[in-house]
XYZ file of C-alpha atoms in Angstrom:
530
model
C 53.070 -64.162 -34.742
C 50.494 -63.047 -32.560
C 51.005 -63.587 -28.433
C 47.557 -63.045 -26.265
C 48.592 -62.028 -22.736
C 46.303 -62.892 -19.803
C 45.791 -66.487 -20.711
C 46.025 -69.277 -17.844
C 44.445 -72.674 -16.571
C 42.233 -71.318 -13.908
C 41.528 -75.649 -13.081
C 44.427 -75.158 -10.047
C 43.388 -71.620 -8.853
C 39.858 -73.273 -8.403
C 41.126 -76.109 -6.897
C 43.376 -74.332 -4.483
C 39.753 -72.021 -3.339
C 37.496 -74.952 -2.787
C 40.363 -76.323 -0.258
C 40.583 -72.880 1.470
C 36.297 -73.569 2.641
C 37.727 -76.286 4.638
C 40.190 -74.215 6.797
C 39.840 -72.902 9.923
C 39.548 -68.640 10.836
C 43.317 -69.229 12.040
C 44.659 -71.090 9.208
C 42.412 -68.465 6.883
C 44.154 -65.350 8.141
C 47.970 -66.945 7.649
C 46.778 -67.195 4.002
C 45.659 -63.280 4.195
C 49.630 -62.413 5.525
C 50.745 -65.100 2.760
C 49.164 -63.598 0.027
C 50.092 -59.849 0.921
C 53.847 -60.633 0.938
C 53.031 -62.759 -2.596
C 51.470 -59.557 -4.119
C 54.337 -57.592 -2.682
C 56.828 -59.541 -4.376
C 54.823 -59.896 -7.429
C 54.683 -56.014 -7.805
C 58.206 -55.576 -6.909
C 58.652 -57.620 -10.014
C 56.094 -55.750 -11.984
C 58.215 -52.315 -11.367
C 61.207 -53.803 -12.003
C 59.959 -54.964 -15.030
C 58.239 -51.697 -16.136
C 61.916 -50.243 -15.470
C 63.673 -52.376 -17.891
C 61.309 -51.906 -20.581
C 61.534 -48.193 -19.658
C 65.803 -48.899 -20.609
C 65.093 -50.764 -23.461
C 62.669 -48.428 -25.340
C 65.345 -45.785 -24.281
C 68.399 -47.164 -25.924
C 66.349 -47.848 -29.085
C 65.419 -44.558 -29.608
C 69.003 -43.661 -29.068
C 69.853 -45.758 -31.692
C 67.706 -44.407 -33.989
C 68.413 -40.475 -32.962
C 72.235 -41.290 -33.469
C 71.394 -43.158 -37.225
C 70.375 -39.408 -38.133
C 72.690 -37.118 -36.125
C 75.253 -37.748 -33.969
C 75.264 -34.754 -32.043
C 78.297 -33.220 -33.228
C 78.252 -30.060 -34.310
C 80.361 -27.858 -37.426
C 80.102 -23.890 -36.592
C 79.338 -22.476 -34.092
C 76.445 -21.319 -34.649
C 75.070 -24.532 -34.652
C 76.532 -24.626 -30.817
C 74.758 -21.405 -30.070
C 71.321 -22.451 -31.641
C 71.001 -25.796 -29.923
C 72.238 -23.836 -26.261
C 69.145 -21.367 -27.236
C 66.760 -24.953 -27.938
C 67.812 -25.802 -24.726
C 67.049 -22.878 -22.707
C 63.636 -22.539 -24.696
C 63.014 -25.845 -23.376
C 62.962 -27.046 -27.053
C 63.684 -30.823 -27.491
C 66.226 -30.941 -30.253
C 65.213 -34.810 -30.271
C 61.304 -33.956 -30.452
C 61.307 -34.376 -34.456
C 62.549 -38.103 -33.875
C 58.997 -39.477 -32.392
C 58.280 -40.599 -28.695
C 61.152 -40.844 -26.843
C 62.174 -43.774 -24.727
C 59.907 -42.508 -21.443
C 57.052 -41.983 -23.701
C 57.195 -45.537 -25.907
C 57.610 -47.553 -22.538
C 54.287 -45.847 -21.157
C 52.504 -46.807 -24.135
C 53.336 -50.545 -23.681
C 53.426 -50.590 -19.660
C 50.095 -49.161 -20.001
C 48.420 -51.548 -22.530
C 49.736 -54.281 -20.772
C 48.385 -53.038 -17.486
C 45.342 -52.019 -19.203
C 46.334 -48.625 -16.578
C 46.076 -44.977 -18.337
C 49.120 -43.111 -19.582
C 49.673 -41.217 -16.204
C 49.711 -44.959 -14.250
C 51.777 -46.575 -15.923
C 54.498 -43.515 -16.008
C 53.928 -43.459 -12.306
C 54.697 -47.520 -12.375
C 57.843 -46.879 -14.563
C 59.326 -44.131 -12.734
C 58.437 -46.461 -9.445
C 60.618 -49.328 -10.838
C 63.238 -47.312 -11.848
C 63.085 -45.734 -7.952
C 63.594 -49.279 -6.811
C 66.182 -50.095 -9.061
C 68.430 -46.923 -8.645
C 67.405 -44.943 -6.061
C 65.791 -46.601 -3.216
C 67.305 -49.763 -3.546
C 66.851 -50.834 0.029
C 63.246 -49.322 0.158
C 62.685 -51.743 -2.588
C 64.068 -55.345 -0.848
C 61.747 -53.925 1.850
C 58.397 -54.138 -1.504
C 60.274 -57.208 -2.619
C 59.940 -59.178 1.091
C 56.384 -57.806 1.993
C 57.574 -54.946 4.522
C 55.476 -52.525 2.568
C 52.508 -53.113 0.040
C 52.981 -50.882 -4.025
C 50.609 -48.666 -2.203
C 52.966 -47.416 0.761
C 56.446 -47.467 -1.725
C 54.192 -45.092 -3.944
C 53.815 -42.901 -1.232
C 57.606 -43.130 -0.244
C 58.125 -42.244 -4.116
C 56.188 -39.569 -3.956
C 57.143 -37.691 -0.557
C 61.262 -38.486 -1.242
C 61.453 -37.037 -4.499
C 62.264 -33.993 -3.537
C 65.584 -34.820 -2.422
C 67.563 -35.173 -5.118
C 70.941 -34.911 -4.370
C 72.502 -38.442 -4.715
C 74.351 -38.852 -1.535
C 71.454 -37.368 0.129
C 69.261 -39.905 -1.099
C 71.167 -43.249 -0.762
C 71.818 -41.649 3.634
C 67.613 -41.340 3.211
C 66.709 -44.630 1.558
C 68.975 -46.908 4.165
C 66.900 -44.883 7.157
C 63.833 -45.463 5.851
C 64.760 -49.039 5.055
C 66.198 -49.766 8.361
C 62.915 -48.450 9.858
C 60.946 -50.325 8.125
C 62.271 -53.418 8.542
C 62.515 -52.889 12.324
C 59.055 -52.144 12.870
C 55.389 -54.228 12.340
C 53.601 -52.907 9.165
C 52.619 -49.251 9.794
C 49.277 -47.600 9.441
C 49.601 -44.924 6.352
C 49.515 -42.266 8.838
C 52.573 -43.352 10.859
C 54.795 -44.551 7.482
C 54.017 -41.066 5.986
C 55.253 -39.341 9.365
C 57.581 -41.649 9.650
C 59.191 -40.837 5.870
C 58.853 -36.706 6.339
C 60.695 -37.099 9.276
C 63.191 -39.069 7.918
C 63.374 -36.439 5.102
C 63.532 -33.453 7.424
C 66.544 -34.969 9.194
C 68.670 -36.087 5.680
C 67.355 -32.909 3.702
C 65.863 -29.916 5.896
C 65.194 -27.882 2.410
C 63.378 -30.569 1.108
C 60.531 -29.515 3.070
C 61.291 -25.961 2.047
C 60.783 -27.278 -1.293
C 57.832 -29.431 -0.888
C 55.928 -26.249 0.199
C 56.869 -23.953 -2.770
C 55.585 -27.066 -4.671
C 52.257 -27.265 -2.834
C 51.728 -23.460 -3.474
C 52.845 -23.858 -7.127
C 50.158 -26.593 -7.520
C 47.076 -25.493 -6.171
C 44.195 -26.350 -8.084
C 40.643 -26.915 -7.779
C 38.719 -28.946 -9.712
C 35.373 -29.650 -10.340
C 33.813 -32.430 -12.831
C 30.875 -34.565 -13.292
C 31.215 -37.448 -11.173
C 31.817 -40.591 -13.064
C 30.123 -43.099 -10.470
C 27.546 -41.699 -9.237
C 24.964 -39.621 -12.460
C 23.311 -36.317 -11.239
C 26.323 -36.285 -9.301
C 29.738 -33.915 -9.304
C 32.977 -34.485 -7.407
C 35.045 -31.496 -6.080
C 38.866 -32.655 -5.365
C 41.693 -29.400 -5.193
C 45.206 -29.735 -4.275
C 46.142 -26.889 -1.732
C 49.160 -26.321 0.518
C 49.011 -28.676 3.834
C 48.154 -25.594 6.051
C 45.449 -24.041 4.133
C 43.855 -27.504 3.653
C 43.573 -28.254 7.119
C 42.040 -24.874 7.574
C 39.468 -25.311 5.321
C 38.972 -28.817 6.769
C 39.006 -27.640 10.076
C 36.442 -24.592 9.242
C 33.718 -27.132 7.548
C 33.854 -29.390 10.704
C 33.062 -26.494 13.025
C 30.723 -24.837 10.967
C 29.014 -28.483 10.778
C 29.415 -28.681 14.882
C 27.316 -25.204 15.453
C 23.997 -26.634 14.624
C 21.496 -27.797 17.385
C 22.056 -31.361 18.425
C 17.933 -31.952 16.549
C 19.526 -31.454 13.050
C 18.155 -34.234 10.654
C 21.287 -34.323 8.480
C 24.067 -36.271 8.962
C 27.678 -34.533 9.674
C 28.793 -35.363 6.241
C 25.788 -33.650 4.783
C 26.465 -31.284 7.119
C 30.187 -30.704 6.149
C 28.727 -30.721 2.698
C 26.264 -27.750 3.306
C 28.553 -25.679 5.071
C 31.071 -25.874 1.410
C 28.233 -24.134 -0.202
C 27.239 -21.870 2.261
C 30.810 -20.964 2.347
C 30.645 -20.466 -1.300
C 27.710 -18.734 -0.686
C 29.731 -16.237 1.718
C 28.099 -17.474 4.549
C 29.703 -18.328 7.714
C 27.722 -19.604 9.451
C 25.623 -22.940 8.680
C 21.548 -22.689 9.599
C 20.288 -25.110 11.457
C 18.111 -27.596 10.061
C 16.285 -28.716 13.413
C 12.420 -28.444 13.827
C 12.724 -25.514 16.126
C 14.092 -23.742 13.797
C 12.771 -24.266 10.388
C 8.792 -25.223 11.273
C 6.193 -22.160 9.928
C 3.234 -21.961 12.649
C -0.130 -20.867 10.665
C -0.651 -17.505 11.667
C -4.459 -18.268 10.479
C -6.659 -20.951 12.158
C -9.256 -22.527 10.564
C -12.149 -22.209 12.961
C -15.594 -21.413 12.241
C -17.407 -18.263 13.897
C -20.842 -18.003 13.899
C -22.241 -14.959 12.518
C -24.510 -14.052 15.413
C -21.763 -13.711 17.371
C -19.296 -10.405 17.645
C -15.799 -12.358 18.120
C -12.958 -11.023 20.225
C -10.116 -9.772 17.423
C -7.798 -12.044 16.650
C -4.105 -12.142 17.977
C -1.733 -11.653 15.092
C 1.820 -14.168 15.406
C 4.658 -13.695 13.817
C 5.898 -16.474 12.173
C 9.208 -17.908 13.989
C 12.006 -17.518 11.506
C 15.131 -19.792 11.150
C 17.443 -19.573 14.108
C 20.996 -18.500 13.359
C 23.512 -20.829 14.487
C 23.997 -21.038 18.532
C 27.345 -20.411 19.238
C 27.979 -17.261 16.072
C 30.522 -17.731 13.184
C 32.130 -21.232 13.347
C 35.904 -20.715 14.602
C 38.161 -24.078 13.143
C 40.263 -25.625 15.094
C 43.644 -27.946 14.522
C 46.356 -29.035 16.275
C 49.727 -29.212 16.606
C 52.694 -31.148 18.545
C 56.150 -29.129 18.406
C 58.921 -29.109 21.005
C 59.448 -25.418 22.642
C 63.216 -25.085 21.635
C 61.346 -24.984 18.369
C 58.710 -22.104 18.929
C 61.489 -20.100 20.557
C 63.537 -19.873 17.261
C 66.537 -22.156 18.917
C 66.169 -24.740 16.343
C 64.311 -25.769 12.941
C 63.184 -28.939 13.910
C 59.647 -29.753 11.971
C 55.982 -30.237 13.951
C 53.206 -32.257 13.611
C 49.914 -31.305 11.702
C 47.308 -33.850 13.375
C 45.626 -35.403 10.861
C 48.448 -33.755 7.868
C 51.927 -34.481 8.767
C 54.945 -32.842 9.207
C 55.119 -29.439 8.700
C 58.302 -26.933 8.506
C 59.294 -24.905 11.636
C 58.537 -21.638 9.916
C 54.587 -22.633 9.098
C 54.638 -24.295 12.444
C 55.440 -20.319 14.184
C 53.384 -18.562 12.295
C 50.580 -20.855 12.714
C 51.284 -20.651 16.743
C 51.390 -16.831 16.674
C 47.459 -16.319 17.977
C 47.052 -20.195 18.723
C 46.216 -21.228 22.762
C 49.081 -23.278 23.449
C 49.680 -26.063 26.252
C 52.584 -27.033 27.615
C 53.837 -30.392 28.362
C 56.248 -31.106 30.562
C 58.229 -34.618 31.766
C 57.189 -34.348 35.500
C 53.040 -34.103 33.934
C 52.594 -37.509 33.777
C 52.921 -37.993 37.478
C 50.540 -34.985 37.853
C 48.500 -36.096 35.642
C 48.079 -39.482 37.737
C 46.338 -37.767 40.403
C 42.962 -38.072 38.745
C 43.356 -41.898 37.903
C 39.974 -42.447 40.217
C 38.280 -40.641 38.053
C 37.068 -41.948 34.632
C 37.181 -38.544 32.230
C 40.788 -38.070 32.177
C 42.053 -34.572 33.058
C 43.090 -31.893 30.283
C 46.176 -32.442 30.476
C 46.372 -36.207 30.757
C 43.840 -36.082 27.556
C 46.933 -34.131 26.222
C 49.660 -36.160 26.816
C 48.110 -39.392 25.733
C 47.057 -37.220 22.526
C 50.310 -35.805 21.709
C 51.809 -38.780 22.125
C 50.214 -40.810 19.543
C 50.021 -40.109 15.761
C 46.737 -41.628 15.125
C 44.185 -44.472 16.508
C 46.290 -46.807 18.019
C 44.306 -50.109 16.103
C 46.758 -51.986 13.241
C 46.019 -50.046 9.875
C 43.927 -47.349 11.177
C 44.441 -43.567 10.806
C 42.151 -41.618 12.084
C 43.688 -38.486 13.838
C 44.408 -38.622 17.230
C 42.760 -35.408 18.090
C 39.714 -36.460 16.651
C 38.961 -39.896 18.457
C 37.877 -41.397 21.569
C 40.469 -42.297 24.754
C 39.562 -46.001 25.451
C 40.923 -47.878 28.709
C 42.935 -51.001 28.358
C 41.766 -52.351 31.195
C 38.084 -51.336 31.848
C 37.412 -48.508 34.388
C 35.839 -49.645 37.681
C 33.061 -46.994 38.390
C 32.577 -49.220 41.609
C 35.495 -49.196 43.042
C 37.899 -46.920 40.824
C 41.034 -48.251 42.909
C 40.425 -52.090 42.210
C 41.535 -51.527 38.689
C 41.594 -49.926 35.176
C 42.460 -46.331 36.753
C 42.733 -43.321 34.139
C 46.447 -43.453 33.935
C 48.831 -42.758 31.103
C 50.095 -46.103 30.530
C 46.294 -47.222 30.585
C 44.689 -45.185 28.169
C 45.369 -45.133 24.155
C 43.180 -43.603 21.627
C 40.971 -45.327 19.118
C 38.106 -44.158 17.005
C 35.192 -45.264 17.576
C 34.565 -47.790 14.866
C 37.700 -49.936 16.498
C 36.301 -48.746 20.197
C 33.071 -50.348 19.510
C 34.860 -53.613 17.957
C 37.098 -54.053 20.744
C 34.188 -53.052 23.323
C 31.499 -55.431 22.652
C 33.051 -58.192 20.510
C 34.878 -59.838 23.755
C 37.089 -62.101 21.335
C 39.578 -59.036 20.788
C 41.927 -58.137 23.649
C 44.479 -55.471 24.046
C 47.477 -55.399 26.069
C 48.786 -52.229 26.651
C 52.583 -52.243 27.569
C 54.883 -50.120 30.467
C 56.760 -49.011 27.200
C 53.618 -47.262 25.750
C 53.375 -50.015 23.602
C 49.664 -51.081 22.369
C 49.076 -54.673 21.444
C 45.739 -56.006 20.053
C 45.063 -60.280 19.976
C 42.930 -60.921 17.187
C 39.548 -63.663 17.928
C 42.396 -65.902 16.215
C 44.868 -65.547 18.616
C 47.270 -63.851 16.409
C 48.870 -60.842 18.030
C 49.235 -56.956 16.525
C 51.248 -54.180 17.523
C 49.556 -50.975 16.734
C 51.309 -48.372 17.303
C 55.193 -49.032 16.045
C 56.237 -45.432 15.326
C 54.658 -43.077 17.597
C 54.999 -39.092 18.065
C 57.459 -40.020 20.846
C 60.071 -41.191 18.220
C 59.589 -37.312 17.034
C 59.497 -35.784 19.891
C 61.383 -37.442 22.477
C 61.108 -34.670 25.085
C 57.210 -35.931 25.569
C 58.408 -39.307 27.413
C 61.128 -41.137 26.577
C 60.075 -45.122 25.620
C 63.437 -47.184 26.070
C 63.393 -50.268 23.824
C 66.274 -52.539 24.672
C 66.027 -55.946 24.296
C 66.614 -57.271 27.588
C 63.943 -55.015 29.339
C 62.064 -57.049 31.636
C 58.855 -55.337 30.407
C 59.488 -57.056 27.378
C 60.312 -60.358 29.011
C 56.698 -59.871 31.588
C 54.933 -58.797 28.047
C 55.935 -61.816 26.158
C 55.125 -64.057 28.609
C 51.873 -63.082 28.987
C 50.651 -62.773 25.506
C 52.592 -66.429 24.771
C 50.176 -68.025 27.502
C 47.035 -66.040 26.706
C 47.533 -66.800 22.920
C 48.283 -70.777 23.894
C 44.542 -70.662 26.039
C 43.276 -69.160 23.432
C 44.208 -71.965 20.855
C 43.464 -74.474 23.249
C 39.604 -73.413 23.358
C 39.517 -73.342 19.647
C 41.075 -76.695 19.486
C 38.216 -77.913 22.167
C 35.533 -76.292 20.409
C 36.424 -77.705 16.977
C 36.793 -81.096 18.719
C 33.381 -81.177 20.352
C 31.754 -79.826 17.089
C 33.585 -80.790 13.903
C 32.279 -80.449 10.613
C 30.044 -80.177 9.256
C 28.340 -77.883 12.392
């Protein structure tokens, strides 16, 4: 008998799209949310599936392995040769065939039409769900988390691998994950290392002998894109970000007249690097136009000309500001730097890093200190719209990332946008540059939230950034923030009976009810079709 997979009546998935043209924008984005906890569940399902094939395929090859030797042994020398196999690293089962791992793959894979290394990664996924991160997984199985985010919490617990360990990690990551609003991937990947640094301290130890251990670089024809080749490597965090850092300065030198873009840029300076360069020329006209040092101009002969001036040709300027100096930073509590304690840092834009990278990265950095009294000293340039250094920092090391649902783009790296707009008229009147008015965003979400008026953003006395979709529904952005790593920047009290929260609620429950109630108007004075 011969079963075809993949074969369904598409008549009620058609019919189910042409009603969706007939919804409204509101109705259209509760189907978006419905649909990404259906494909959550439905993966959930795949993995767990994958994972009992993966136990089926391995009792069968049991079975056959034990219908040709049973394991038991007569001399002992037979005990002493299979101890040697084993420290070899010789599978005595090898001359059996694929083992159970390796025949699951095989069908996983053509099922999922996925390469060999996928649909391992899928397998040893559901059995993570099943066994080891049970709680993770009901949080996959619900729509907490999409496959793509419990990959990632695969990939960065694996390390800990002492049971107990692991079932103390899995209910702390479940727990927050089921407290909090989706997170961006920025703030669920701090969220898991710090998780992991407070179960298993030497499992960061471990993940950076395993980063040095697996550097590679890597260069091959790219597959997209003919004429083409793509560069990837796999370095340890710190050297990465160094390299990173280096390409964006080394773009930055240039004069502002530069024709090429900062990617092309950031691409230029790679091979001038290679080229031991360090430095990037500029590409401006000042400093790459040739002046003819010989005019055409006609002389008549009867006439004794004056000698000609001789020019020199202007050569290519070398880059303004000398050998391109990278720059990254880093968020880690003082007890820390002093030696009293191991707690981990943050790597904006990376992650967590261990305390003993952290020091020796600080040992010729310029440092800042930030203290609980600098907020209020901070406020004394709130009629002023550039915020102050070291309000710029606070409001920086505070946050993980851009503060928009989804996004993130370091927080060093973006702009500081106003909740409510600065008043250059009359700074007082409203919109000062305060802490608790000032979040950052990059600038694709600055511009969005800037000039399309339908967005609005609420930004709460608990730090707290809320965004109201054109919709009405409502977003909280930034549900893990650096100040649930580093509590000594600002404490933000949650309780439930805060009257923030009660003042907060209320006033995004009536905005969002005005908002509805022009739709409703709108769609009553104009129905379809427009």
């Amino acid at each position: 008998m011969t079963t075809t997979l993949g074969s369904f009546d598409t008549s009620g998935v058609v019919a189910s799209l042409a009603g969706d043209e007939k919804h409204s924008a509101t109705e259209l984005v509760e189907i978006l949310a419905h649909c990404r906890s259906i494909i959550a569940s439905a993966d959930y399902r795949m993995l767990c599936a994958a994972s009992l094939i993966h136990d089926e395929r391995c009792e069968d090859f049991l079975v056959e392995v034990g219908e040709h030797d049973s394991g038991q042994r007569e001399s002992a020398d037979e005990i002493m040769a299979a101890g040697m196999d084993h420290l070899a690293g010789r599978d005595p089962r090898a001359e059996f065939g694929p083992d159970g791992l390796e025949r699951a793959t095989a069908e996983v894979g053509a099922v999922l039409d996925v390469p060999a290394a996928k649909a391992r990664e899928i397998i040893t996924a559901g059995d993570t769900a099943r066994y080891r991160l049970v709680f993770t997984g009901q949080a996959l199985a619900v729509g907490r988390i999409d496959l793509a985010g419990f990959l990632l919490i695969c990939a960065r617990t694996k390390l800990v691998t002492d049971p107990d360990l692991a079932k103390i990690l899995d209910t702390h990551i479940a727990q927050a994950l089921f407290e909090r609003p989706p997170l961006s991937r920025a703030r669920l990947v701090a969220m898991v290392d710090t998780t992991v640094a407070m179960v298993d301290p030497d499992a960061l130890l471990r993940r950076k002998e395993r980063a040095a251990t697996d550097r590679d670089v890597t260069i091959r024809p790219d597959r997209f894109q003919p004429g083409a080749s793509r560069v990837s490597a796999s370095l340890p965090m710190t050297d990465a970000a160094a390299i990173d850092a280096r390409l964006t300065a080394m773009a930055d030198s240039v004069h502002s007249g530069d024709p090429r873009t900062r990617a092309h840029r950031r691409a230029d300076a790679l091979i001038a690097l290679a080229a031991g360069l360090d430095y990037l020329t500029c590409g401006c006209d000042t400093c790459t136009q040739a002046v003819d040092t010989e005019p055409d101009v006609e002389i008549d002969a009867a006439v004794d000309p004056a000698p000609a001036v001789e020019q020199p040709a202007p050569q290519p300027i070398a880059p303004p500001v000398g050998p391109a100096r990278p720059v990254f930073h880093i968020v880690v509590n003082l007890s820390t730097l002093l030696g009293l304690d191991d707690a981990p840092g943050y790597l904006d834009g990376r992650g967590i890093i261990d305390a003993d990278t952290m020091r020796a990265l600080f040992a010729d950095a310029q440092r800042e200190f930030l203290r609980r009294d600098d907020h209020a000293r901070a406020a004394a340039a709130a009629s002023t719209y550039a915020p102050s250094k070291k309000l710029e920092a606070l409001v920086r090391a505070g946050e993980l990332c851009c503060t928009f649902p989804g996004c993130s783009a370091p927080a060093w790296s973006v702009d500081l946008d106003h909740t409510d707009p600065f008043d250059h008229r009359d700074p007082h009147a409203g919109g000062q540059t305060r802490r608790e008015n000032l979040k950052p965003l990059c600038r694709f979400h600055h511009r969005i939230k800037t000039f399309d008026t339908r967005w609005r953003d609420y930004q709460s006395p608990l730090g707290e950034a809320f965004f109201e979709s054109p919709t009405g529904h409502m977003f909280l952005g930034n549900a893990y923030t650096a100040l649930d790593i580093f509590p000594a920047l600002g404490p933000r009290p949650k309780p439930d009976n805060h009257p923030a929260r009660a003042t907060l609620a209320d006033k995004r429950s009536q905005a969002r009810a005005a908002h509805i109630r022009t739709i409703d108007r709108y769609e009553d004075a104009d129905p379809p079709p427009f």
